[in-house]
Amino acid sequence: MRVRRVMLSLFFVAACASAVAVGVSAQAPAPAAPRAAARVHGTLLQVMRGILFPSSNVIYAAQDTDPSTIKPDADPATSPNPLTSAYGGWTAVENAGLAIAESANLLTIPGRVCSNGKPVPLARADWSKFVQELRDAGMAAAAAGKAKNQDMVLEAADKMTMACSNCHDVYREKRTGPQDRCLPQ
Ligand code: HEC
């Protein structure tokens, strides 16, 4: 530890000396530590299949089955079904709503492409509107899970169906074929 501190101050002296040598003020603030930036890892198709599809199914399942009646799996810690897992029942509904709302953020970060290589149309006003609808539906489902309220689940599920299909109608369902996905109508 001690050795480390000595090394650091030696480094500091050397850094100041070189700053002076190139004519930069020795008092210039140290550069801020780099922030962990959002990064893109999957196509839009993969985000839909990997996050939105399974999370929305948790909310849809809770329309017909009261989550408080769902029995946990024999080993809930390893259950791949959120509803029967260690964080199951109403907690799973709340978490799925939050996963959907968080996924709205993933639909707004730059650099993602669709399965056909076209960029996600972030700059389009209707895209932002559809993403906001998704966010609102996710938060409505999260509130329903938190309140353990089946009527609220029904409303949130309707909202979600609309949010998914409003965007799909414009950017996914293309009469001309999947090569035109993510292009405006
Ligand atoms: C803001 C727009 C938008 C919203 C909101 C949206 N989607 Fe999508 N979705 C798309 C687009 C565009 C594609 C096609 C992506 C591609 O081909 O890369 C897609 C594709 C999909 C696919 C894959 C279909 C296939 O061809 O295999 C699934 C599943 C899916 N969405 C589910 C959902 C669900 C469930 C919701 C709502 C909870 C939702 N999406 C909300 C735009 C959206």
Short mmCIF file of C-alpha atoms and ligand atoms in Angstrom, two decimals:
data_model
loop_
_atom_site.label_atom_id
_atom_site.label_comp_id
_atom_site.label_asym_id
_atom_site.label_seq_id
_atom_site.Cartn_x
_atom_site.Cartn_y
_atom_site.Cartn_z
CA MET A 1 0.00 0.00 0.00
CA ARG A 2 2.76 2.36 1.06
CA VAL A 3 4.82 1.55 -1.99
CA ARG A 4 1.78 2.18 -4.15
CA ARG A 5 1.24 5.67 -2.75
CA VAL A 6 4.86 6.57 -3.36
CA MET A 7 4.57 5.32 -6.91
CA LEU A 8 1.46 7.43 -7.45
CA SER A 9 3.06 10.63 -6.19
CA LEU A 10 6.12 9.98 -8.31
CA PHE A 11 3.82 9.59 -11.27
CA PHE A 12 2.08 12.87 -10.39
CA VAL A 13 5.37 14.77 -10.26
CA ALA A 14 6.37 13.30 -13.59
CA ALA A 15 3.00 14.20 -15.10
CA CYS A 16 3.23 17.81 -13.86
CA ALA A 17 6.76 18.13 -15.13
CA SER A 18 5.77 16.97 -18.58
CA ALA A 19 2.74 19.31 -18.56
CA VAL A 20 5.04 22.23 -17.80
CA ALA A 21 7.48 21.04 -20.44
CA VAL A 22 4.80 21.25 -23.15
CA GLY A 23 3.61 24.61 -21.87
CA VAL A 24 0.30 23.45 -20.30
CA SER A 25 -0.62 24.95 -16.92
CA ALA A 26 0.41 22.62 -14.12
CA GLN A 27 -2.89 23.51 -12.42
CA ALA A 28 -5.03 22.05 -15.21
CA PRO A 29 -7.60 19.69 -13.66
CA ALA A 30 -6.89 16.01 -13.99
CA PRO A 31 -9.00 14.43 -16.74
CA ALA A 32 -12.22 12.91 -15.36
CA ALA A 33 -12.29 9.13 -15.09
CA PRO A 34 -13.99 7.70 -18.19
CA ARG A 35 -17.68 6.95 -17.57
CA ALA A 36 -19.06 3.54 -18.48
CA ALA A 37 -20.99 4.35 -21.64
CA ALA A 38 -24.02 2.49 -23.01
CA ARG A 39 -22.97 0.03 -25.69
CA VAL A 40 -24.87 -1.88 -28.31
CA HIS A 41 -24.54 -5.67 -28.35
CA GLY A 42 -27.48 -7.04 -30.32
CA THR A 43 -29.66 -6.21 -33.30
CA LEU A 44 -33.11 -4.79 -32.64
CA LEU A 45 -34.53 -8.23 -33.47
CA GLN A 46 -32.38 -9.84 -30.76
CA VAL A 47 -33.41 -7.24 -28.16
CA MET A 48 -37.06 -7.91 -29.03
CA ARG A 49 -36.70 -11.68 -28.82
CA GLY A 50 -34.42 -11.69 -25.79
CA ILE A 51 -36.02 -9.06 -23.56
CA LEU A 52 -39.38 -7.70 -24.73
CA PHE A 53 -40.89 -11.02 -25.79
CA PRO A 54 -40.23 -12.99 -22.56
CA SER A 55 -40.98 -10.03 -20.26
CA SER A 56 -44.28 -9.16 -21.90
CA ASN A 57 -45.35 -12.83 -21.69
CA VAL A 58 -45.04 -12.67 -17.89
CA ILE A 59 -47.51 -9.77 -17.88
CA TYR A 60 -49.85 -11.45 -20.36
CA ALA A 61 -49.84 -14.66 -18.29
CA ALA A 62 -50.92 -12.67 -15.24
CA GLN A 63 -54.10 -11.62 -17.04
CA ASP A 64 -55.74 -15.05 -16.66
CA THR A 65 -53.90 -16.41 -13.65
CA ASP A 66 -53.86 -14.58 -10.34
CA PRO A 67 -50.10 -14.44 -9.66
CA SER A 68 -50.62 -14.97 -5.93
CA THR A 69 -51.96 -18.48 -6.72
CA ILE A 70 -48.87 -19.52 -8.73
CA LYS A 71 -46.85 -22.17 -6.92
CA PRO A 72 -43.08 -21.77 -6.93
CA ASP A 73 -41.03 -24.46 -8.72
CA ALA A 74 -39.53 -27.28 -6.66
CA ASP A 75 -36.23 -25.40 -6.88
CA PRO A 76 -37.28 -21.76 -7.30
CA ALA A 77 -33.69 -20.53 -7.29
CA THR A 78 -33.05 -22.19 -10.66
CA SER A 79 -36.47 -21.73 -12.29
CA PRO A 80 -36.25 -20.26 -15.81
CA ASN A 81 -39.88 -19.08 -15.47
CA PRO A 82 -39.98 -15.74 -13.63
CA LEU A 83 -43.50 -16.44 -12.31
CA THR A 84 -42.43 -19.66 -10.54
CA SER A 85 -38.96 -18.47 -9.53
CA ALA A 86 -37.63 -17.22 -6.23
CA TYR A 87 -38.87 -13.78 -7.30
CA GLY A 88 -42.16 -15.13 -8.57
CA GLY A 89 -45.85 -14.25 -8.40
CA TRP A 90 -46.60 -10.54 -8.15
CA THR A 91 -42.91 -9.71 -7.79
CA ALA A 92 -42.32 -11.26 -11.22
CA VAL A 93 -45.08 -9.06 -12.68
CA GLU A 94 -43.55 -5.95 -11.17
CA ASN A 95 -40.08 -6.93 -12.39
CA ALA A 96 -41.31 -7.75 -15.90
CA GLY A 97 -42.93 -4.30 -16.08
CA LEU A 98 -39.67 -2.70 -15.04
CA ALA A 99 -37.75 -4.83 -17.57
CA ILE A 100 -40.05 -3.51 -20.32
CA ALA A 101 -39.68 0.10 -19.12
CA GLU A 102 -35.89 -0.31 -18.97
CA SER A 103 -35.90 -1.90 -22.42
CA ALA A 104 -37.36 1.37 -23.73
CA ASN A 105 -33.93 2.87 -22.96
CA LEU A 106 -32.32 0.18 -25.13
CA LEU A 107 -34.50 1.34 -28.03
CA THR A 108 -33.02 4.85 -27.79
CA ILE A 109 -29.26 4.26 -27.72
CA PRO A 110 -27.39 5.07 -30.92
CA GLY A 111 -25.60 2.49 -33.05
CA ARG A 112 -28.11 -0.37 -33.07
CA VAL A 113 -29.18 -1.86 -36.37
CA CYS A 114 -32.17 -3.95 -37.35
CA SER A 115 -31.86 -7.53 -38.62
CA ASN A 116 -31.61 -6.20 -42.18
CA GLY A 117 -28.71 -3.87 -41.31
CA LYS A 118 -30.81 -0.67 -41.42
CA PRO A 119 -30.20 1.69 -38.49
CA VAL A 120 -32.89 1.87 -35.77
CA PRO A 121 -34.79 5.06 -36.74
CA LEU A 122 -33.98 6.98 -33.56
CA ALA A 123 -34.36 10.43 -35.08
CA ARG A 124 -37.96 9.90 -36.17
CA ALA A 125 -40.62 11.55 -34.00
CA ASP A 126 -43.01 8.59 -34.25
CA TRP A 127 -40.25 6.22 -33.05
CA SER A 128 -39.84 8.35 -29.90
CA LYS A 129 -43.60 8.36 -29.40
CA PHE A 130 -43.81 4.54 -29.70
CA VAL A 131 -40.89 4.10 -27.29
CA GLN A 132 -42.65 6.36 -24.78
CA GLU A 133 -45.83 4.29 -25.09
CA LEU A 134 -43.77 1.19 -24.35
CA ARG A 135 -42.20 2.85 -21.32
CA ASP A 136 -45.63 3.92 -19.99
CA ALA A 137 -47.05 0.43 -20.48
CA GLY A 138 -44.06 -1.09 -18.65
CA MET A 139 -44.48 1.30 -15.73
CA ALA A 140 -48.24 0.57 -15.62
CA ALA A 141 -47.46 -3.16 -15.37
CA ALA A 142 -44.86 -2.51 -12.69
CA ALA A 143 -47.42 -0.51 -10.70
CA ALA A 144 -49.96 -3.33 -11.10
CA GLY A 145 -47.43 -5.86 -9.78
CA LYS A 146 -46.53 -3.63 -6.88
CA ALA A 147 -50.20 -3.08 -6.00
CA LYS A 148 -50.97 -6.81 -6.54
CA ASN A 149 -54.03 -5.70 -8.50
CA GLN A 150 -55.48 -7.85 -11.28
CA ASP A 151 -57.65 -5.07 -12.77
CA MET A 152 -54.55 -2.95 -13.11
CA VAL A 153 -52.78 -5.88 -14.84
CA LEU A 154 -55.60 -6.10 -17.39
CA GLU A 155 -55.32 -2.41 -18.15
CA ALA A 156 -51.52 -2.52 -18.34
CA ALA A 157 -51.63 -5.57 -20.65
CA ASP A 158 -54.00 -3.72 -23.02
CA LYS A 159 -51.71 -0.71 -22.99
CA MET A 160 -48.77 -2.98 -23.76
CA THR A 161 -50.49 -4.73 -26.66
CA MET A 162 -51.21 -1.32 -28.17
CA ALA A 163 -47.66 -0.08 -27.59
CA CYS A 164 -46.11 -3.14 -29.26
CA SER A 165 -48.47 -3.16 -32.22
CA ASN A 166 -48.47 0.61 -32.86
CA CYS A 167 -44.74 0.43 -33.51
CA HIS A 168 -44.86 -2.91 -35.31
CA ASP A 169 -47.56 -1.62 -37.69
CA VAL A 170 -45.17 1.05 -38.94
CA TYR A 171 -41.68 -0.40 -38.58
CA ARG A 172 -42.01 -4.21 -38.57
CA GLU A 173 -44.94 -5.42 -40.68
CA LYS A 174 -43.83 -4.59 -44.19
CA ARG A 175 -45.83 -5.77 -47.16
CA THR A 176 -42.70 -5.41 -49.23
CA GLY A 177 -40.70 -7.80 -46.98
CA PRO A 178 -38.31 -7.74 -44.03
CA GLN A 179 -35.66 -5.84 -46.02
CA ASP A 180 -37.82 -2.73 -45.44
CA ARG A 181 -38.16 -3.15 -41.67
CA CYS A 182 -37.13 -0.08 -39.67
CA LEU A 183 -37.80 2.22 -42.63
CA PRO A 184 -40.69 4.67 -42.31
CA GLN A 185 -43.96 3.70 -43.98
C1 HEC B 1 -40.56 1.38 -30.96
C2 HEC B 1 -40.87 0.28 -31.81
C3 HEC B 1 -41.20 -1.06 -31.25
C4 HEC B 1 -41.84 -1.36 -30.08
C5 HEC B 1 -42.43 -0.41 -29.04
C6 HEC B 1 -41.89 -2.80 -29.99
N1 HEC B 1 -41.28 -3.35 -31.08
FE1 HEC B 1 -40.99 -5.34 -31.38
N2 HEC B 1 -40.08 -4.93 -33.15
C7 HEC B 1 -39.90 -3.69 -33.69
C8 HEC B 1 -39.21 -3.81 -34.97
C9 HEC B 1 -38.84 -2.67 -35.89
C10 HEC B 1 -38.98 -5.18 -35.16
C11 HEC B 1 -38.20 -5.81 -36.31
C12 HEC B 1 -36.74 -5.84 -35.86
C13 HEC B 1 -35.75 -6.41 -36.81
O1 HEC B 1 -36.11 -7.10 -37.76
O2 HEC B 1 -34.55 -6.15 -36.54
C14 HEC B 1 -39.55 -5.87 -34.00
C15 HEC B 1 -39.50 -7.22 -33.82
C16 HEC B 1 -40.08 -7.91 -32.77
C17 HEC B 1 -40.02 -9.33 -32.57
C18 HEC B 1 -39.31 -10.34 -33.48
C19 HEC B 1 -40.18 -10.78 -34.62
C20 HEC B 1 -39.45 -11.76 -35.51
O3 HEC B 1 -39.38 -11.51 -36.71
O4 HEC B 1 -38.94 -12.75 -34.98
C21 HEC B 1 -40.70 -9.61 -31.40
C22 HEC B 1 -40.93 -10.99 -30.79
C23 HEC B 1 -41.18 -8.36 -30.88
N3 HEC B 1 -40.77 -7.34 -31.72
C24 HEC B 1 -41.91 -8.23 -29.73
C25 HEC B 1 -42.29 -7.02 -29.18
C26 HEC B 1 -43.12 -6.89 -28.00
C27 HEC B 1 -43.68 -8.06 -27.20
C28 HEC B 1 -43.29 -5.56 -27.79
C29 HEC B 1 -44.06 -4.88 -26.71
C30 HEC B 1 -43.87 -5.33 -25.36
C31 HEC B 1 -42.56 -4.86 -28.85
N4 HEC B 1 -41.98 -5.78 -29.68
C32 HEC B 1 -42.49 -3.48 -28.95
C33 HEC B 1 -40.27 -2.49 -33.13
C34 HEC B 1 -40.88 -2.33 -31.88
#
